[in-house]
XYZ file of C-alpha atoms in Angstrom:
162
model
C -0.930 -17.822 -17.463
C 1.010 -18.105 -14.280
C 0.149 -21.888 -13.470
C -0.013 -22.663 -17.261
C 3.942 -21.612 -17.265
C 4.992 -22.690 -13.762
C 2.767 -24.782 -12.047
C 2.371 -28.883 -12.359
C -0.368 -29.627 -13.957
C -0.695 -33.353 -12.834
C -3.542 -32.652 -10.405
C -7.367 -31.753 -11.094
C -7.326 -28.207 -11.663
C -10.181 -27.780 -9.132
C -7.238 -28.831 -6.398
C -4.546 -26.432 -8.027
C -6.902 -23.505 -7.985
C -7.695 -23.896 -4.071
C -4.176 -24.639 -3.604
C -3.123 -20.981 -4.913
C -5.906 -19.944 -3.322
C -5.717 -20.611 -0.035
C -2.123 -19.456 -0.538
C -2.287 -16.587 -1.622
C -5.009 -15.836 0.989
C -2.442 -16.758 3.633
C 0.139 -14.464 1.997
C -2.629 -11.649 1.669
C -2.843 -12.209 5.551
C 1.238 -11.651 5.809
C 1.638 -8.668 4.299
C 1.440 -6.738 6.977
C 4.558 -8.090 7.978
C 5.762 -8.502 4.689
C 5.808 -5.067 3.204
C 7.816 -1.863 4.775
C 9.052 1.726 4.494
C 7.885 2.756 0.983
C 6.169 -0.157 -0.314
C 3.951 0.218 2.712
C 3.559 3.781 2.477
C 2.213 2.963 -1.323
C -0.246 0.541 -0.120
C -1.341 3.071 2.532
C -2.204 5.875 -0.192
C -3.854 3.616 -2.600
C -6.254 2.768 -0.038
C -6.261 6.114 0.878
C -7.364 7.513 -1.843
C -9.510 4.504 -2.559
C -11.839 5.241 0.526
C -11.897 9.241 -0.078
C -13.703 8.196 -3.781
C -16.059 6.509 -1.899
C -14.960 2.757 -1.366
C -15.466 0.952 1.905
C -12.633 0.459 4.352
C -11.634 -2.816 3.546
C -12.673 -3.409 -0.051
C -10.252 -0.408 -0.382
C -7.460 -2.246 1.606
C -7.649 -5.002 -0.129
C -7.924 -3.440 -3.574
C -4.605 -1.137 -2.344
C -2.976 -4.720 -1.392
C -3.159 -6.147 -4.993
C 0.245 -4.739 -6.198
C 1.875 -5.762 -3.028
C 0.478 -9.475 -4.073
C 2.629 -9.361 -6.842
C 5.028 -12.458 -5.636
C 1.848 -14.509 -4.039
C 1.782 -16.988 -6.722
C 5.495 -17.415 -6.676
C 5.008 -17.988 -2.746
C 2.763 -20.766 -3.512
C 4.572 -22.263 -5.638
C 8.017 -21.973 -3.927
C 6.550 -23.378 -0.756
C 4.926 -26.432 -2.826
C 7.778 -27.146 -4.557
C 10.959 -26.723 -1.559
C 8.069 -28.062 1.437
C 8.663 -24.915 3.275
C 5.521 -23.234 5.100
C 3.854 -20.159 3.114
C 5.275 -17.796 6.098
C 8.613 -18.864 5.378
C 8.633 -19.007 1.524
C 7.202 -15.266 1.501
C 9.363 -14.078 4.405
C 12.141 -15.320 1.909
C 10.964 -14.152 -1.644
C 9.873 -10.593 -0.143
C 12.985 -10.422 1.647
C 15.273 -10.987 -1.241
C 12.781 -9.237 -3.571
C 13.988 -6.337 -0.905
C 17.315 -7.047 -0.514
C 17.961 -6.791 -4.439
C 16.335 -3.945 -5.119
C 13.266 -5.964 -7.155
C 10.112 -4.921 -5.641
C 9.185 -2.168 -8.613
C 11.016 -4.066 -11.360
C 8.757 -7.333 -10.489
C 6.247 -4.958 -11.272
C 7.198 -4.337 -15.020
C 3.702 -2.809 -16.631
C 3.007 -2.678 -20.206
C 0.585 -0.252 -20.164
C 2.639 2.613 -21.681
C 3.410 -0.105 -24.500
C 1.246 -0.021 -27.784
C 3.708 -2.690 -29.196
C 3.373 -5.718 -28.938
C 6.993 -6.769 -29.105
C 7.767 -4.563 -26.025
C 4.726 -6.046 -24.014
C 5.845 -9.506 -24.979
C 9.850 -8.723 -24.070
C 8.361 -7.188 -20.734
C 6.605 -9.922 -19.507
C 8.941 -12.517 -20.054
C 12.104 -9.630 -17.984
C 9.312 -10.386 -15.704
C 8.473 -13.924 -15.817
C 12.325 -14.416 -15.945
C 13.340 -12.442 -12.799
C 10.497 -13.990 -11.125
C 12.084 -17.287 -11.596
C 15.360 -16.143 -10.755
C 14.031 -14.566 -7.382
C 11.983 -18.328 -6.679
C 15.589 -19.947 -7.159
C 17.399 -17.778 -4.829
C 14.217 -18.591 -2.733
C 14.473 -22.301 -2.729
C 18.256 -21.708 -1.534
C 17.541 -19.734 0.885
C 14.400 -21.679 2.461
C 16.597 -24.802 2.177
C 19.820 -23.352 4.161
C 20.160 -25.759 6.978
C 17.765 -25.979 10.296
C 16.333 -23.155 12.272
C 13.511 -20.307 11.441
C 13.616 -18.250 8.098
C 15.688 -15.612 9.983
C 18.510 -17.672 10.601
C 18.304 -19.502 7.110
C 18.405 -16.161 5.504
C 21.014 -14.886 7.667
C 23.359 -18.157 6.374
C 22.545 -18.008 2.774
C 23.402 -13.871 3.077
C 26.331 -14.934 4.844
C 27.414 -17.820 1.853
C 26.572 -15.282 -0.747
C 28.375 -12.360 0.446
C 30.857 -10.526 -1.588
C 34.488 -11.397 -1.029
């Protein structure tokens, strides 16, 4: 539903699907250095507890990675559409995921929902802070010259209260 909603569609779908997924497998590699204090310490008892039911070492890892994956796609498609490198677009999203508080509201599950109204209204809070998080993204990645740091570092700087 993801590329249905956000994605251009003008290319063979065989090419958009290897596209997100070599993306996304680049991001997957990232997260190490993506993720911190208690998003991290999340991942680390998911896989935890994974492995002490029984799963393998990394088929647990990865599993425990999935909810940390959460703004992959949107890394994909920020890099595609601003030119930025994957590093760079996920150094930004997850950073300003982070730096507005957004990491467990990105996450919005409508499990706990039997209604269908609620589940519809929660993913499109979602789908619409997503967006909003891949704008402040393409800002950010597009801030002038020099590495992600420094780019975020300006746009923080133009975007700080007065």
């Amino acid at each position: 539903l993801f590329v249905v909603r956000n994605a251009a569609l003008d290319q063979p779908l065989g090419e958009l699907v290897q596209h997100f997924t070599d993306g996304l497998d680049e991001v997957r590699g990232l997260l190490p250095t993506l993720i911190a204090g208690s998003l991290a310490e999340a991942s680390a008892a998911r896989s935890a507890a994974l492995e002490a039911m029984g799963a393998p070492r990394d088929l647990a890892r990865r599993i425990a990675e999935l909810p940390d994956l959460m703004l992959g796609a949107d890394v994909v498609l920020l890099a595609g559409r601003s030119g930025a490198r994957i590093a760079d677009a996920a150094r930004a999203l997850f950073g300003l995921a982070d730096l507005f508080g957004l990491t467990t509201l990105l996450d919005l599950d409508d499990s706990g929902t039997g209604e269908m109204l609620e589940r519809l209204a929660l993913d499109r809070a979602g789908a619409n802070l997503r967006r909003a998080l891949r704008d402040l993204g393409r800002d950010a990645v597009t801030a002038g010259a020099g590495n992600i740091e420094e780019r975020l570092a300006r746009w923080r700087a133009a975007h700080a209260p007065a």
